[in-house]
């Protein structure tokens, strides 16, 4: 009975991926139609830069034109320890296969409104970046683009454009998100040191896992934003909404006593991301045990006990037979 309870407990935790409750929506960190509070006034909660165009239906970070950059940033720092951001977006344009670029970046960083060379923002950032990369710079064939991947940086590591961030990537997945007839979605969850990214590209209201990695340390007091860029190739990069939810999670007294604003962005890995060859998705790195992993470990342990018991019984029986021969 205790074993069954333990397995059920971990299974339920694993299934609890996204929140989305209206009561936990943090409007001061959310960008929604009709986009009130967007602009450069002192009372604005979102500010934008570059080629960004705010309409009544979407926020277009770049038009389908060459050499454009645009971004939009929340002006209110986030002091939540556990949160989830749902992003509704659309990438579309006239470019055919492999003739489009460059993509969208979703940021949770110390800096805001700092133009740069990484999807229109700062290359040496402090915090978390999730890249929806539509153009393949790297010649390696093990990643299919468009490709969604995450990077955590403490400001010391420049983004590697030639390899599409491969040396810093924590995990990712391929996703055909361009020129859909409907909007596409992603959810970024950070809770208890675990980063989970889910995607919905088929408009079926069903989340599919893209990234799941533990050992992630992110501070509070950072800003959310989105940016995009085009080069010789282009696309329309549209943000329809960014909805921020507070996750109701209990922490230990030691965790509550920490000054979370002083935490250095980092990830605890057994090996460097660039050494992750056998598992390009990053789902089997040094992470806390999920429900199915715990089940497999317990199953292996039970099988081991059974095997040891059978072997022990056989050995004991043979010894008994040997002793009877001597008497």
PDB file of C-alpha atoms in Angstrom, residues 108-243:
ATOM      1  CA  UNK A 108      13.313  36.545 -18.273  1.00  0.00           C
ATOM      2  CA  UNK A 109      16.377  38.701 -17.646  1.00  0.00           C
ATOM      3  CA  UNK A 110      17.972  41.335 -15.476  1.00  0.00           C
ATOM      4  CA  UNK A 111      18.263  43.712 -18.429  1.00  0.00           C
ATOM      5  CA  UNK A 112      15.394  45.109 -20.463  1.00  0.00           C
ATOM      6  CA  UNK A 113      15.237  47.153 -23.681  1.00  0.00           C
ATOM      7  CA  UNK A 114      18.880  46.463 -24.483  1.00  0.00           C
ATOM      8  CA  UNK A 115      19.126  46.017 -28.283  1.00  0.00           C
ATOM      9  CA  UNK A 116      21.655  43.468 -29.411  1.00  0.00           C
ATOM     10  CA  UNK A 117      22.643  40.751 -31.818  1.00  0.00           C
ATOM     11  CA  UNK A 118      20.599  37.865 -30.349  1.00  0.00           C
ATOM     12  CA  UNK A 119      17.121  37.996 -31.863  1.00  0.00           C
ATOM     13  CA  UNK A 120      17.212  41.750 -31.366  1.00  0.00           C
ATOM     14  CA  UNK A 121      18.418  41.709 -27.761  1.00  0.00           C
ATOM     15  CA  UNK A 122      21.543  41.544 -25.584  1.00  0.00           C
ATOM     16  CA  UNK A 123      23.985  38.686 -26.305  1.00  0.00           C
ATOM     17  CA  UNK A 124      25.471  38.511 -22.776  1.00  0.00           C
ATOM     18  CA  UNK A 125      22.276  38.427 -20.751  1.00  0.00           C
ATOM     19  CA  UNK A 126      21.595  37.560 -17.117  1.00  0.00           C
ATOM     20  CA  UNK A 127      18.731  35.094 -16.764  1.00  0.00           C
ATOM     21  CA  UNK A 128      16.686  32.807 -18.977  1.00  0.00           C
ATOM     22  CA  UNK A 129      16.095  32.920 -22.734  1.00  0.00           C
ATOM     23  CA  UNK A 130      13.812  30.673 -24.745  1.00  0.00           C
ATOM     24  CA  UNK A 131      14.514  30.829 -28.465  1.00  0.00           C
ATOM     25  CA  UNK A 132      12.033  29.937 -31.209  1.00  0.00           C
ATOM     26  CA  UNK A 133      14.694  29.692 -33.893  1.00  0.00           C
ATOM     27  CA  UNK A 134      13.510  29.360 -37.483  1.00  0.00           C
ATOM     28  CA  UNK A 135      16.823  29.641 -39.350  1.00  0.00           C
ATOM     29  CA  UNK A 136      19.498  26.942 -39.316  1.00  0.00           C
ATOM     30  CA  UNK A 137      23.025  28.411 -39.058  1.00  0.00           C
ATOM     31  CA  UNK A 138      24.667  25.233 -37.767  1.00  0.00           C
ATOM     32  CA  UNK A 139      25.565  22.697 -40.483  1.00  0.00           C
ATOM     33  CA  UNK A 140      25.009  19.717 -38.154  1.00  0.00           C
ATOM     34  CA  UNK A 141      22.014  17.588 -39.109  1.00  0.00           C
ATOM     35  CA  UNK A 142      20.893  16.378 -35.662  1.00  0.00           C
ATOM     36  CA  UNK A 143      18.542  19.321 -35.088  1.00  0.00           C
ATOM     37  CA  UNK A 144      15.618  20.082 -37.384  1.00  0.00           C
ATOM     38  CA  UNK A 145      14.499  23.714 -37.649  1.00  0.00           C
ATOM     39  CA  UNK A 146      12.356  25.508 -36.567  1.00  0.00           C
ATOM     40  CA  UNK A 147      13.846  24.569 -33.214  1.00  0.00           C
ATOM     41  CA  UNK A 148      12.863  25.705 -29.701  1.00  0.00           C
ATOM     42  CA  UNK A 149      15.572  25.699 -27.022  1.00  0.00           C
ATOM     43  CA  UNK A 150      16.472  27.270 -23.680  1.00  0.00           C
ATOM     44  CA  UNK A 151      19.638  28.911 -22.356  1.00  0.00           C
ATOM     45  CA  UNK A 152      20.455  30.173 -18.852  1.00  0.00           C
ATOM     46  CA  UNK A 153      23.273  32.732 -18.673  1.00  0.00           C
ATOM     47  CA  UNK A 154      24.962  34.771 -15.923  1.00  0.00           C
ATOM     48  CA  UNK A 155      26.289  37.362 -18.365  1.00  0.00           C
ATOM     49  CA  UNK A 156      29.624  35.639 -18.915  1.00  0.00           C
ATOM     50  CA  UNK A 157      28.826  33.541 -21.974  1.00  0.00           C
ATOM     51  CA  UNK A 158      28.215  35.111 -25.391  1.00  0.00           C
ATOM     52  CA  UNK A 159      25.613  33.532 -27.639  1.00  0.00           C
ATOM     53  CA  UNK A 160      27.189  31.368 -30.355  1.00  0.00           C
ATOM     54  CA  UNK A 161      25.434  32.403 -33.577  1.00  0.00           C
ATOM     55  CA  UNK A 162      27.361  30.023 -35.811  1.00  0.00           C
ATOM     56  CA  UNK A 163      26.138  26.995 -33.876  1.00  0.00           C
ATOM     57  CA  UNK A 164      22.668  28.332 -32.987  1.00  0.00           C
ATOM     58  CA  UNK A 165      23.516  28.375 -29.288  1.00  0.00           C
ATOM     59  CA  UNK A 166      24.366  24.655 -29.228  1.00  0.00           C
ATOM     60  CA  UNK A 167      27.196  25.005 -26.687  1.00  0.00           C
ATOM     61  CA  UNK A 168      24.860  26.634 -24.154  1.00  0.00           C
ATOM     62  CA  UNK A 169      21.591  24.866 -24.900  1.00  0.00           C
ATOM     63  CA  UNK A 170      19.921  23.123 -21.953  1.00  0.00           C
ATOM     64  CA  UNK A 171      17.347  21.281 -24.015  1.00  0.00           C
ATOM     65  CA  UNK A 172      15.066  21.727 -26.975  1.00  0.00           C
ATOM     66  CA  UNK A 173      12.710  20.276 -29.545  1.00  0.00           C
ATOM     67  CA  UNK A 174      11.859  20.694 -33.206  1.00  0.00           C
ATOM     68  CA  UNK A 175       8.497  22.250 -33.978  1.00  0.00           C
ATOM     69  CA  UNK A 176       6.822  23.131 -37.295  1.00  0.00           C
ATOM     70  CA  UNK A 177       5.338  26.455 -36.225  1.00  0.00           C
ATOM     71  CA  UNK A 178       5.541  28.589 -39.395  1.00  0.00           C
ATOM     72  CA  UNK A 179       2.592  29.615 -41.552  1.00  0.00           C
ATOM     73  CA  UNK A 180      -0.045  27.825 -39.495  1.00  0.00           C
ATOM     74  CA  UNK A 181      -3.688  28.707 -40.104  1.00  0.00           C
ATOM     75  CA  UNK A 182      -4.044  29.132 -36.339  1.00  0.00           C
ATOM     76  CA  UNK A 183      -1.990  30.642 -33.518  1.00  0.00           C
ATOM     77  CA  UNK A 184       0.655  28.573 -31.735  1.00  0.00           C
ATOM     78  CA  UNK A 185       1.323  28.415 -28.001  1.00  0.00           C
ATOM     79  CA  UNK A 186       4.032  27.637 -25.509  1.00  0.00           C
ATOM     80  CA  UNK A 187       4.116  27.500 -21.712  1.00  0.00           C
ATOM     81  CA  UNK A 188       7.240  28.184 -19.655  1.00  0.00           C
ATOM     82  CA  UNK A 189       7.046  26.947 -16.072  1.00  0.00           C
ATOM     83  CA  UNK A 190       9.642  27.581 -13.365  1.00  0.00           C
ATOM     84  CA  UNK A 191       8.975  25.955 -10.001  1.00  0.00           C
ATOM     85  CA  UNK A 192      11.170  24.494  -7.249  1.00  0.00           C
ATOM     86  CA  UNK A 193      14.259  24.753  -9.435  1.00  0.00           C
ATOM     87  CA  UNK A 194      12.680  22.963 -12.378  1.00  0.00           C
ATOM     88  CA  UNK A 195      12.225  24.453 -15.850  1.00  0.00           C
ATOM     89  CA  UNK A 196       9.507  22.926 -18.038  1.00  0.00           C
ATOM     90  CA  UNK A 197       8.536  24.088 -21.510  1.00  0.00           C
ATOM     91  CA  UNK A 198       5.384  22.779 -23.173  1.00  0.00           C
ATOM     92  CA  UNK A 199       4.131  23.513 -26.692  1.00  0.00           C
ATOM     93  CA  UNK A 200       0.789  23.430 -28.517  1.00  0.00           C
ATOM     94  CA  UNK A 201       1.195  23.872 -32.267  1.00  0.00           C
ATOM     95  CA  UNK A 202      -1.947  22.035 -33.428  1.00  0.00           C
ATOM     96  CA  UNK A 203      -4.531  24.258 -31.702  1.00  0.00           C
ATOM     97  CA  UNK A 204      -6.005  21.232 -29.888  1.00  0.00           C
ATOM     98  CA  UNK A 205      -5.583  22.620 -26.381  1.00  0.00           C
ATOM     99  CA  UNK A 206      -3.135  19.807 -25.654  1.00  0.00           C
ATOM    100  CA  UNK A 207       0.340  20.455 -24.272  1.00  0.00           C
ATOM    101  CA  UNK A 208       3.345  18.434 -25.442  1.00  0.00           C
ATOM    102  CA  UNK A 209       6.624  18.440 -23.550  1.00  0.00           C
ATOM    103  CA  UNK A 210       9.576  20.171 -25.193  1.00  0.00           C
ATOM    104  CA  UNK A 211      12.027  20.776 -22.328  1.00  0.00           C
ATOM    105  CA  UNK A 212      12.127  19.419 -18.775  1.00  0.00           C
ATOM    106  CA  UNK A 213      15.235  20.049 -16.697  1.00  0.00           C
ATOM    107  CA  UNK A 214      15.981  20.436 -13.008  1.00  0.00           C
ATOM    108  CA  UNK A 215      18.733  22.164 -11.080  1.00  0.00           C
ATOM    109  CA  UNK A 216      17.846  25.574 -12.552  1.00  0.00           C
ATOM    110  CA  UNK A 217      18.421  28.625 -10.335  1.00  0.00           C
ATOM    111  CA  UNK A 218      16.744  31.879 -11.331  1.00  0.00           C
ATOM    112  CA  UNK A 219      16.462  34.990  -9.160  1.00  0.00           C
ATOM    113  CA  UNK A 220      13.451  37.171  -8.574  1.00  0.00           C
ATOM    114  CA  UNK A 221      13.314  40.810  -9.660  1.00  0.00           C
ATOM    115  CA  UNK A 222      13.938  40.153 -13.359  1.00  0.00           C
ATOM    116  CA  UNK A 223      11.828  41.248 -16.340  1.00  0.00           C
ATOM    117  CA  UNK A 224       9.857  39.398 -18.993  1.00  0.00           C
ATOM    118  CA  UNK A 225      10.116  40.392 -22.612  1.00  0.00           C
ATOM    119  CA  UNK A 226       9.945  39.204 -26.197  1.00  0.00           C
ATOM    120  CA  UNK A 227      12.106  40.147 -29.155  1.00  0.00           C
ATOM    121  CA  UNK A 228      12.611  39.138 -32.766  1.00  0.00           C
ATOM    122  CA  UNK A 229      14.938  39.838 -35.650  1.00  0.00           C
ATOM    123  CA  UNK A 230      15.254  39.331 -39.385  1.00  0.00           C
ATOM    124  CA  UNK A 231      18.401  39.286 -41.502  1.00  0.00           C
ATOM    125  CA  UNK A 232      18.773  38.612 -45.197  1.00  0.00           C
ATOM    126  CA  UNK A 233      15.672  36.433 -44.729  1.00  0.00           C
ATOM    127  CA  UNK A 234      12.533  37.531 -42.939  1.00  0.00           C
ATOM    128  CA  UNK A 235       9.141  36.721 -41.393  1.00  0.00           C
ATOM    129  CA  UNK A 236       6.314  38.396 -39.541  1.00  0.00           C
ATOM    130  CA  UNK A 237       6.925  37.710 -35.846  1.00  0.00           C
ATOM    131  CA  UNK A 238       3.716  38.326 -33.893  1.00  0.00           C
ATOM    132  CA  UNK A 239       2.966  38.104 -30.172  1.00  0.00           C
ATOM    133  CA  UNK A 240      -0.765  37.774 -29.517  1.00  0.00           C
ATOM    134  CA  UNK A 241      -0.560  37.425 -25.737  1.00  0.00           C
ATOM    135  CA  UNK A 242       1.779  36.752 -22.826  1.00  0.00           C
ATOM    136  CA  UNK A 243      -0.102  35.593 -19.730  1.00  0.00           C
TER     137      UNK A 243
END
